[in-house]
């Protein structure tokens, strides 16, 4: 079974700061997902990566398959970015059984 | 339509009640999922339906009964639940084909069992 670890567990930042959240996993994957969950529940899929780098607005996600590591960066952070960010991985073949990390709780202070 | 909807948003039920959670998507997705999420924990997979057939059951107690009446609709029937079943229940769907497809999540139903 894949072990997915995220760091840090909690992160407080000032508005405007550059933020990095890290994710490491233990065995090969077919894809890695970054998810965002606001208080109250709903989960939004931010990125799905199998290689390289993706950018959407102020969010950038990178993955290094050889090192089994991914990072999520938020540029010019804003209080509305406050949420829990979850890394999840899909195994080769069994793509329906996603393994989730424990999440990083981000608070951006004005 | 690019969203997954879930009803109700909140549900309070007694241990002897029977209730159902509903999930709907109109994106043509052919895989649908139920997850259970306890506070400050990641979601735990419960069931997966693929092309309206149950493909994964993660040893979920029989007091939870899933149903997929058609490709757009997924239900979770609840009966004789325990207080420890109180949690956020999330539905998700993903497109057909591909080795790893983005799962689109609904907003969840927050269930409280008294």
PDB file of C-alpha atoms in Angstrom:
ATOM      1  CA  UNK A   1       0.000   0.000   0.000  1.00  0.00           C
ATOM      2  CA  UNK A   2       1.241   3.474  -0.801  1.00  0.00           C
ATOM      3  CA  UNK A   3       2.158   5.715   2.104  1.00  0.00           C
ATOM      4  CA  UNK A   4       1.492   9.373   1.375  1.00  0.00           C
ATOM      5  CA  UNK A   5       3.068  11.969   3.625  1.00  0.00           C
ATOM      6  CA  UNK A   6       2.504  15.681   3.555  1.00  0.00           C
ATOM      7  CA  UNK A   7       4.408  18.502   5.174  1.00  0.00           C
ATOM      8  CA  UNK A   8       3.840  20.688   6.941  1.00  0.00           C
ATOM      9  CA  UNK A   9       0.676  19.561   8.736  1.00  0.00           C
ATOM     10  CA  UNK A  10      -0.211  23.139   9.598  1.00  0.00           C
ATOM     11  CA  UNK A  11       0.921  26.357   7.980  1.00  0.00           C
ATOM     12  CA  UNK A  12       0.190  29.980   8.820  1.00  0.00           C
ATOM     13  CA  UNK A  13       1.225  32.649   6.351  1.00  0.00           C
ATOM     14  CA  UNK A  14       0.840  36.385   5.913  1.00  0.00           C
ATOM     15  CA  UNK A  15      -1.157  37.569   2.933  1.00  0.00           C
ATOM     16  CA  UNK A  16       1.100  37.892  -0.103  1.00  0.00           C
ATOM     17  CA  UNK A  17       3.594  35.235   0.959  1.00  0.00           C
ATOM     18  CA  UNK A  18       4.776  32.424  -1.308  1.00  0.00           C
ATOM     19  CA  UNK A  19       3.652  29.073   0.074  1.00  0.00           C
ATOM     20  CA  UNK A  20       4.945  25.567  -0.548  1.00  0.00           C
ATOM     21  CA  UNK A  21       3.290  22.315   0.524  1.00  0.00           C
ATOM     22  CA  UNK A  22       5.141  19.058   0.007  1.00  0.00           C
ATOM     23  CA  UNK A  23       3.964  15.514  -0.654  1.00  0.00           C
ATOM     24  CA  UNK A  24       5.989  12.295  -0.714  1.00  0.00           C
ATOM     25  CA  UNK A  25       4.801   8.811  -1.557  1.00  0.00           C
ATOM     26  CA  UNK A  26       6.395   5.416  -1.189  1.00  0.00           C
ATOM     27  CA  UNK A  27       5.628   3.362  -4.315  1.00  0.00           C
ATOM     28  CA  UNK A  28       5.016   3.951  -8.023  1.00  0.00           C
ATOM     29  CA  UNK A  29       1.882   5.752  -9.110  1.00  0.00           C
ATOM     30  CA  UNK A  30      -0.048   6.504 -12.272  1.00  0.00           C
ATOM     31  CA  UNK A  31      -0.981  10.012 -11.158  1.00  0.00           C
ATOM     32  CA  UNK A  32      -0.912  12.416  -8.244  1.00  0.00           C
ATOM     33  CA  UNK A  33      -3.779  14.713  -7.320  1.00  0.00           C
ATOM     34  CA  UNK A  34      -3.872  17.938  -5.342  1.00  0.00           C
ATOM     35  CA  UNK A  35      -7.210  18.675  -3.702  1.00  0.00           C
ATOM     36  CA  UNK A  36      -8.537  21.642  -1.736  1.00  0.00           C
ATOM     37  CA  UNK A  37     -11.105  21.337   1.043  1.00  0.00           C
ATOM     38  CA  UNK A  38     -12.655  24.399   2.636  1.00  0.00           C
ATOM     39  CA  UNK A  39     -14.301  24.348   6.065  1.00  0.00           C
ATOM     40  CA  UNK A  40     -17.762  22.927   5.580  1.00  0.00           C
ATOM     41  CA  UNK A  41     -16.674  20.035   3.448  1.00  0.00           C
ATOM     42  CA  UNK A  42     -16.644  20.260  -0.325  1.00  0.00           C
ATOM     43  CA  UNK A  43     -13.506  19.061  -2.057  1.00  0.00           C
ATOM     44  CA  UNK A  44     -12.208  20.682  -5.231  1.00  0.00           C
ATOM     45  CA  UNK A  45      -9.698  18.966  -7.480  1.00  0.00           C
ATOM     46  CA  UNK A  46      -6.894  21.420  -8.224  1.00  0.00           C
ATOM     47  CA  UNK A  47      -4.462  19.361 -10.304  1.00  0.00           C
ATOM     48  CA  UNK A  48      -3.798  15.887 -11.606  1.00  0.00           C
ATOM     49  CA  UNK A  49      -0.164  15.269 -12.505  1.00  0.00           C
ATOM     50  CA  UNK A  50       1.740  12.357 -13.949  1.00  0.00           C
ATOM     51  CA  UNK A  51       4.893  14.307 -14.836  1.00  0.00           C
ATOM     52  CA  UNK A  52       6.400  17.770 -14.923  1.00  0.00           C
ATOM     53  CA  UNK A  53       4.574  20.880 -13.861  1.00  0.00           C
ATOM     54  CA  UNK A  54       1.132  22.450 -14.135  1.00  0.00           C
ATOM     55  CA  UNK A  55      -0.006  26.018 -13.460  1.00  0.00           C
ATOM     56  CA  UNK A  56      -3.443  27.440 -12.861  1.00  0.00           C
ATOM     57  CA  UNK A  57      -3.672  31.056 -11.836  1.00  0.00           C
ATOM     58  CA  UNK A  58      -1.605  31.513  -8.676  1.00  0.00           C
ATOM     59  CA  UNK A  59      -1.234  27.775  -8.132  1.00  0.00           C
ATOM     60  CA  UNK A  60       1.663  25.707  -9.426  1.00  0.00           C
ATOM     61  CA  UNK A  61       2.103  21.958  -8.955  1.00  0.00           C
ATOM     62  CA  UNK A  62       5.248  20.008  -9.724  1.00  0.00           C
ATOM     63  CA  UNK A  63       6.097  16.335  -9.554  1.00  0.00           C
ATOM     64  CA  UNK A  64       9.382  14.424  -9.599  1.00  0.00           C
ATOM     65  CA  UNK A  65       8.558  10.808 -10.407  1.00  0.00           C
ATOM     66  CA  UNK A  66      12.085   9.536  -9.701  1.00  0.00           C
ATOM     67  CA  UNK A  67      12.133  11.093  -6.235  1.00  0.00           C
ATOM     68  CA  UNK A  68       8.447  10.273  -5.558  1.00  0.00           C
ATOM     69  CA  UNK A  69       7.803  13.837  -4.523  1.00  0.00           C
ATOM     70  CA  UNK A  70       5.396  16.623  -5.439  1.00  0.00           C
ATOM     71  CA  UNK A  71       5.021  20.225  -4.358  1.00  0.00           C
ATOM     72  CA  UNK A  72       2.110  22.634  -4.470  1.00  0.00           C
ATOM     73  CA  UNK A  73       3.038  26.304  -4.572  1.00  0.00           C
ATOM     74  CA  UNK A  74       0.744  29.260  -4.010  1.00  0.00           C
ATOM     75  CA  UNK A  75       2.058  32.621  -5.142  1.00  0.00           C
ATOM     76  CA  UNK A  76       0.786  35.879  -3.628  1.00  0.00           C
ATOM     77  CA  UNK A  77      -1.304  34.039  -1.043  1.00  0.00           C
ATOM     78  CA  UNK A  78      -4.699  35.430  -0.055  1.00  0.00           C
ATOM     79  CA  UNK A  79      -6.994  34.754   2.919  1.00  0.00           C
ATOM     80  CA  UNK A  80      -9.407  32.942   0.583  1.00  0.00           C
ATOM     81  CA  UNK A  81      -6.654  30.354   0.032  1.00  0.00           C
ATOM     82  CA  UNK A  82      -7.173  29.250   3.650  1.00  0.00           C
ATOM     83  CA  UNK A  83      -8.207  25.602   3.413  1.00  0.00           C
ATOM     84  CA  UNK A  84      -6.917  22.079   3.842  1.00  0.00           C
ATOM     85  CA  UNK A  85      -4.796  20.919   0.911  1.00  0.00           C
ATOM     86  CA  UNK A  86      -4.744  17.175   0.322  1.00  0.00           C
ATOM     87  CA  UNK A  87      -2.332  15.181  -1.789  1.00  0.00           C
ATOM     88  CA  UNK A  88      -3.684  11.911  -3.203  1.00  0.00           C
ATOM     89  CA  UNK A  89      -2.139   9.251  -5.447  1.00  0.00           C
ATOM     90  CA  UNK A  90      -3.604   6.789  -7.913  1.00  0.00           C
ATOM     91  CA  UNK A  91      -1.853   3.413  -8.148  1.00  0.00           C
ATOM     92  CA  UNK A  92      -0.823   1.893 -11.475  1.00  0.00           C
ATOM     93  CA  UNK A  93      -3.771  -0.053 -12.869  1.00  0.00           C
ATOM     94  CA  UNK A  94      -6.059   0.316  -9.862  1.00  0.00           C
ATOM     95  CA  UNK A  95      -6.802   3.909 -10.572  1.00  0.00           C
ATOM     96  CA  UNK A  96     -10.055   3.931  -8.683  1.00  0.00           C
ATOM     97  CA  UNK A  97      -8.409   3.321  -5.306  1.00  0.00           C
ATOM     98  CA  UNK A  98      -6.846   6.643  -4.486  1.00  0.00           C
ATOM     99  CA  UNK A  99      -4.646   6.935  -1.387  1.00  0.00           C
ATOM    100  CA  UNK A 100      -4.955  10.245   0.432  1.00  0.00           C
ATOM    101  CA  UNK A 101      -2.399  12.109   2.494  1.00  0.00           C
ATOM    102  CA  UNK A 102      -3.429  13.518   5.857  1.00  0.00           C
ATOM    103  CA  UNK A 103      -3.675  17.065   4.548  1.00  0.00           C
ATOM    104  CA  UNK A 104      -2.036  20.411   5.209  1.00  0.00           C
ATOM    105  CA  UNK A 105      -4.126  23.024   6.954  1.00  0.00           C
ATOM    106  CA  UNK A 106      -3.277  26.470   5.594  1.00  0.00           C
ATOM    107  CA  UNK A 107      -4.305  29.716   7.193  1.00  0.00           C
ATOM    108  CA  UNK A 108      -3.500  32.984   5.428  1.00  0.00           C
ATOM    109  CA  UNK A 109      -3.721  36.019   7.657  1.00  0.00           C
ATOM    110  CA  UNK A 110      -4.576  39.443   6.198  1.00  0.00           C
TER     111      UNK A 110
ATOM    112  CA  UNK B   1     -23.007  20.922 -16.151  1.00  0.00           C
ATOM    113  CA  UNK B   2     -19.673  20.278 -14.469  1.00  0.00           C
ATOM    114  CA  UNK B   3     -20.587  19.494 -10.927  1.00  0.00           C
ATOM    115  CA  UNK B   4     -21.525  16.701  -8.599  1.00  0.00           C
ATOM    116  CA  UNK B   5     -24.534  17.456  -6.414  1.00  0.00           C
ATOM    117  CA  UNK B   6     -25.417  15.810  -3.121  1.00  0.00           C
ATOM    118  CA  UNK B   7     -28.572  15.924  -1.073  1.00  0.00           C
ATOM    119  CA  UNK B   8     -29.285  16.533   1.679  1.00  0.00           C
ATOM    120  CA  UNK B   9     -26.503  18.842   2.911  1.00  0.00           C
ATOM    121  CA  UNK B  10     -27.164  17.913   6.522  1.00  0.00           C
ATOM    122  CA  UNK B  11     -28.926  14.894   8.003  1.00  0.00           C
ATOM    123  CA  UNK B  12     -29.683  14.024  11.606  1.00  0.00           C
ATOM    124  CA  UNK B  13     -31.043  10.549  12.249  1.00  0.00           C
ATOM    125  CA  UNK B  14     -31.687   8.194  15.094  1.00  0.00           C
ATOM    126  CA  UNK B  15     -30.210   4.732  15.304  1.00  0.00           C
ATOM    127  CA  UNK B  16     -33.493   3.106  14.278  1.00  0.00           C
ATOM    128  CA  UNK B  17     -34.166   5.347  11.289  1.00  0.00           C
ATOM    129  CA  UNK B  18     -33.806   4.522   7.600  1.00  0.00           C
ATOM    130  CA  UNK B  19     -32.570   7.325   5.390  1.00  0.00           C
ATOM    131  CA  UNK B  20     -30.860   7.761   2.035  1.00  0.00           C
ATOM    132  CA  UNK B  21     -28.163  10.006   0.648  1.00  0.00           C
ATOM    133  CA  UNK B  22     -28.319  11.012  -2.988  1.00  0.00           C
ATOM    134  CA  UNK B  23     -25.575  11.936  -5.440  1.00  0.00           C
ATOM    135  CA  UNK B  24     -26.046  13.100  -9.018  1.00  0.00           C
ATOM    136  CA  UNK B  25     -23.790  14.066 -11.918  1.00  0.00           C
ATOM    137  CA  UNK B  26     -24.529  14.888 -15.544  1.00  0.00           C
ATOM    138  CA  UNK B  27     -20.990  14.919 -16.899  1.00  0.00           C
ATOM    139  CA  UNK B  28     -21.223  11.485 -18.534  1.00  0.00           C
ATOM    140  CA  UNK B  29     -18.909  10.004 -15.912  1.00  0.00           C
ATOM    141  CA  UNK B  30     -19.119   6.235 -15.586  1.00  0.00           C
ATOM    142  CA  UNK B  31     -17.364   5.749 -12.257  1.00  0.00           C
ATOM    143  CA  UNK B  32     -18.944   6.974  -9.024  1.00  0.00           C
ATOM    144  CA  UNK B  33     -17.637   6.761  -5.492  1.00  0.00           C
ATOM    145  CA  UNK B  34     -18.762   7.054  -1.881  1.00  0.00           C
ATOM    146  CA  UNK B  35     -16.268   8.245   0.721  1.00  0.00           C
ATOM    147  CA  UNK B  36     -16.580   8.725   4.467  1.00  0.00           C
ATOM    148  CA  UNK B  37     -14.594  11.484   6.136  1.00  0.00           C
ATOM    149  CA  UNK B  38     -14.192  11.947   9.875  1.00  0.00           C
ATOM    150  CA  UNK B  39     -13.075  15.303  11.285  1.00  0.00           C
ATOM    151  CA  UNK B  40      -9.446  16.181  10.550  1.00  0.00           C
ATOM    152  CA  UNK B  41      -8.918  12.912   8.652  1.00  0.00           C
ATOM    153  CA  UNK B  42      -8.603  12.235   4.931  1.00  0.00           C
ATOM    154  CA  UNK B  43     -11.538  10.660   3.077  1.00  0.00           C
ATOM    155  CA  UNK B  44     -11.870   6.865   3.302  1.00  0.00           C
ATOM    156  CA  UNK B  45     -13.160   5.006   0.274  1.00  0.00           C
ATOM    157  CA  UNK B  46     -16.356   3.045   0.884  1.00  0.00           C
ATOM    158  CA  UNK B  47     -17.710   1.967  -2.507  1.00  0.00           C
ATOM    159  CA  UNK B  48     -16.965   2.350  -6.210  1.00  0.00           C
ATOM    160  CA  UNK B  49     -19.435   1.830  -9.026  1.00  0.00           C
ATOM    161  CA  UNK B  50     -18.075   1.401 -12.527  1.00  0.00           C
ATOM    162  CA  UNK B  51     -20.577   1.404 -15.388  1.00  0.00           C
ATOM    163  CA  UNK B  52     -23.378   1.038 -12.823  1.00  0.00           C
ATOM    164  CA  UNK B  53     -21.890  -2.122 -11.331  1.00  0.00           C
ATOM    165  CA  UNK B  54     -20.374  -2.305  -7.868  1.00  0.00           C
ATOM    166  CA  UNK B  55     -16.643  -2.784  -8.444  1.00  0.00           C
ATOM    167  CA  UNK B  56     -15.177  -2.016  -5.020  1.00  0.00           C
ATOM    168  CA  UNK B  57     -16.615  -2.515  -1.542  1.00  0.00           C
ATOM    169  CA  UNK B  58     -14.058  -1.675   1.121  1.00  0.00           C
ATOM    170  CA  UNK B  59     -15.539  -4.092   3.680  1.00  0.00           C
ATOM    171  CA  UNK B  60     -18.213  -1.580   4.638  1.00  0.00           C
ATOM    172  CA  UNK B  61     -20.802  -2.763   7.220  1.00  0.00           C
ATOM    173  CA  UNK B  62     -24.115  -3.866   5.735  1.00  0.00           C
ATOM    174  CA  UNK B  63     -25.943  -1.019   7.461  1.00  0.00           C
ATOM    175  CA  UNK B  64     -24.634   1.011   4.512  1.00  0.00           C
ATOM    176  CA  UNK B  65     -26.206  -0.104   1.235  1.00  0.00           C
ATOM    177  CA  UNK B  66     -25.192   1.558  -2.046  1.00  0.00           C
ATOM    178  CA  UNK B  67     -27.325   1.669  -5.159  1.00  0.00           C
ATOM    179  CA  UNK B  68     -26.639   2.956  -8.666  1.00  0.00           C
ATOM    180  CA  UNK B  69     -29.990   3.104 -10.501  1.00  0.00           C
ATOM    181  CA  UNK B  70     -28.479   4.732 -13.607  1.00  0.00           C
ATOM    182  CA  UNK B  71     -25.251   6.275 -14.841  1.00  0.00           C
ATOM    183  CA  UNK B  72     -26.061   9.701 -13.358  1.00  0.00           C
ATOM    184  CA  UNK B  73     -27.341   8.736  -9.932  1.00  0.00           C
ATOM    185  CA  UNK B  74     -25.797   7.127  -6.869  1.00  0.00           C
ATOM    186  CA  UNK B  75     -27.614   6.487  -3.609  1.00  0.00           C
ATOM    187  CA  UNK B  76     -26.415   5.400  -0.187  1.00  0.00           C
ATOM    188  CA  UNK B  77     -29.122   3.787   1.931  1.00  0.00           C
ATOM    189  CA  UNK B  78     -28.623   3.984   5.678  1.00  0.00           C
ATOM    190  CA  UNK B  79     -30.228   1.722   8.269  1.00  0.00           C
ATOM    191  CA  UNK B  80     -29.567   1.080  11.947  1.00  0.00           C
ATOM    192  CA  UNK B  81     -26.525   3.329  12.041  1.00  0.00           C
ATOM    193  CA  UNK B  82     -24.339   3.874  15.083  1.00  0.00           C
ATOM    194  CA  UNK B  83     -23.205   7.220  16.542  1.00  0.00           C
ATOM    195  CA  UNK B  84     -19.677   6.499  15.306  1.00  0.00           C
ATOM    196  CA  UNK B  85     -21.043   6.606  11.748  1.00  0.00           C
ATOM    197  CA  UNK B  86     -21.468  10.368  12.135  1.00  0.00           C
ATOM    198  CA  UNK B  87     -19.221  11.913   9.491  1.00  0.00           C
ATOM    199  CA  UNK B  88     -19.108  13.814   6.220  1.00  0.00           C
ATOM    200  CA  UNK B  89     -20.133  11.556   3.343  1.00  0.00           C
ATOM    201  CA  UNK B  90     -18.627  12.571   0.042  1.00  0.00           C
ATOM    202  CA  UNK B  91     -19.619  11.431  -3.422  1.00  0.00           C
ATOM    203  CA  UNK B  92     -17.275  11.661  -6.397  1.00  0.00           C
ATOM    204  CA  UNK B  93     -17.310  10.762 -10.052  1.00  0.00           C
ATOM    205  CA  UNK B  94     -14.692  10.316 -12.748  1.00  0.00           C
ATOM    206  CA  UNK B  95     -14.749  10.026 -16.538  1.00  0.00           C
ATOM    207  CA  UNK B  96     -14.574   6.689 -18.328  1.00  0.00           C
ATOM    208  CA  UNK B  97     -11.268   5.381 -19.612  1.00  0.00           C
ATOM    209  CA  UNK B  98      -7.743   6.497 -18.762  1.00  0.00           C
ATOM    210  CA  UNK B  99      -5.373   5.083 -16.207  1.00  0.00           C
ATOM    211  CA  UNK B 100      -5.995   7.791 -13.643  1.00  0.00           C
ATOM    212  CA  UNK B 101      -8.760  10.274 -13.990  1.00  0.00           C
ATOM    213  CA  UNK B 102      -9.510  13.317 -11.920  1.00  0.00           C
ATOM    214  CA  UNK B 103     -12.245  12.636  -9.438  1.00  0.00           C
ATOM    215  CA  UNK B 104     -14.877  15.355  -9.181  1.00  0.00           C
ATOM    216  CA  UNK B 105     -16.193  15.654  -5.655  1.00  0.00           C
ATOM    217  CA  UNK B 106     -19.562  16.773  -4.408  1.00  0.00           C
ATOM    218  CA  UNK B 107     -20.004  19.107  -1.433  1.00  0.00           C
ATOM    219  CA  UNK B 108     -20.844  16.265   0.919  1.00  0.00           C
ATOM    220  CA  UNK B 109     -23.632  15.353   3.317  1.00  0.00           C
ATOM    221  CA  UNK B 110     -22.864  15.935   6.980  1.00  0.00           C
ATOM    222  CA  UNK B 111     -24.497  13.078   8.874  1.00  0.00           C
ATOM    223  CA  UNK B 112     -25.158  13.049  12.605  1.00  0.00           C
ATOM    224  CA  UNK B 113     -26.417   9.835  14.208  1.00  0.00           C
ATOM    225  CA  UNK B 114     -28.010  10.300  17.620  1.00  0.00           C
TER     226      UNK B 114
END
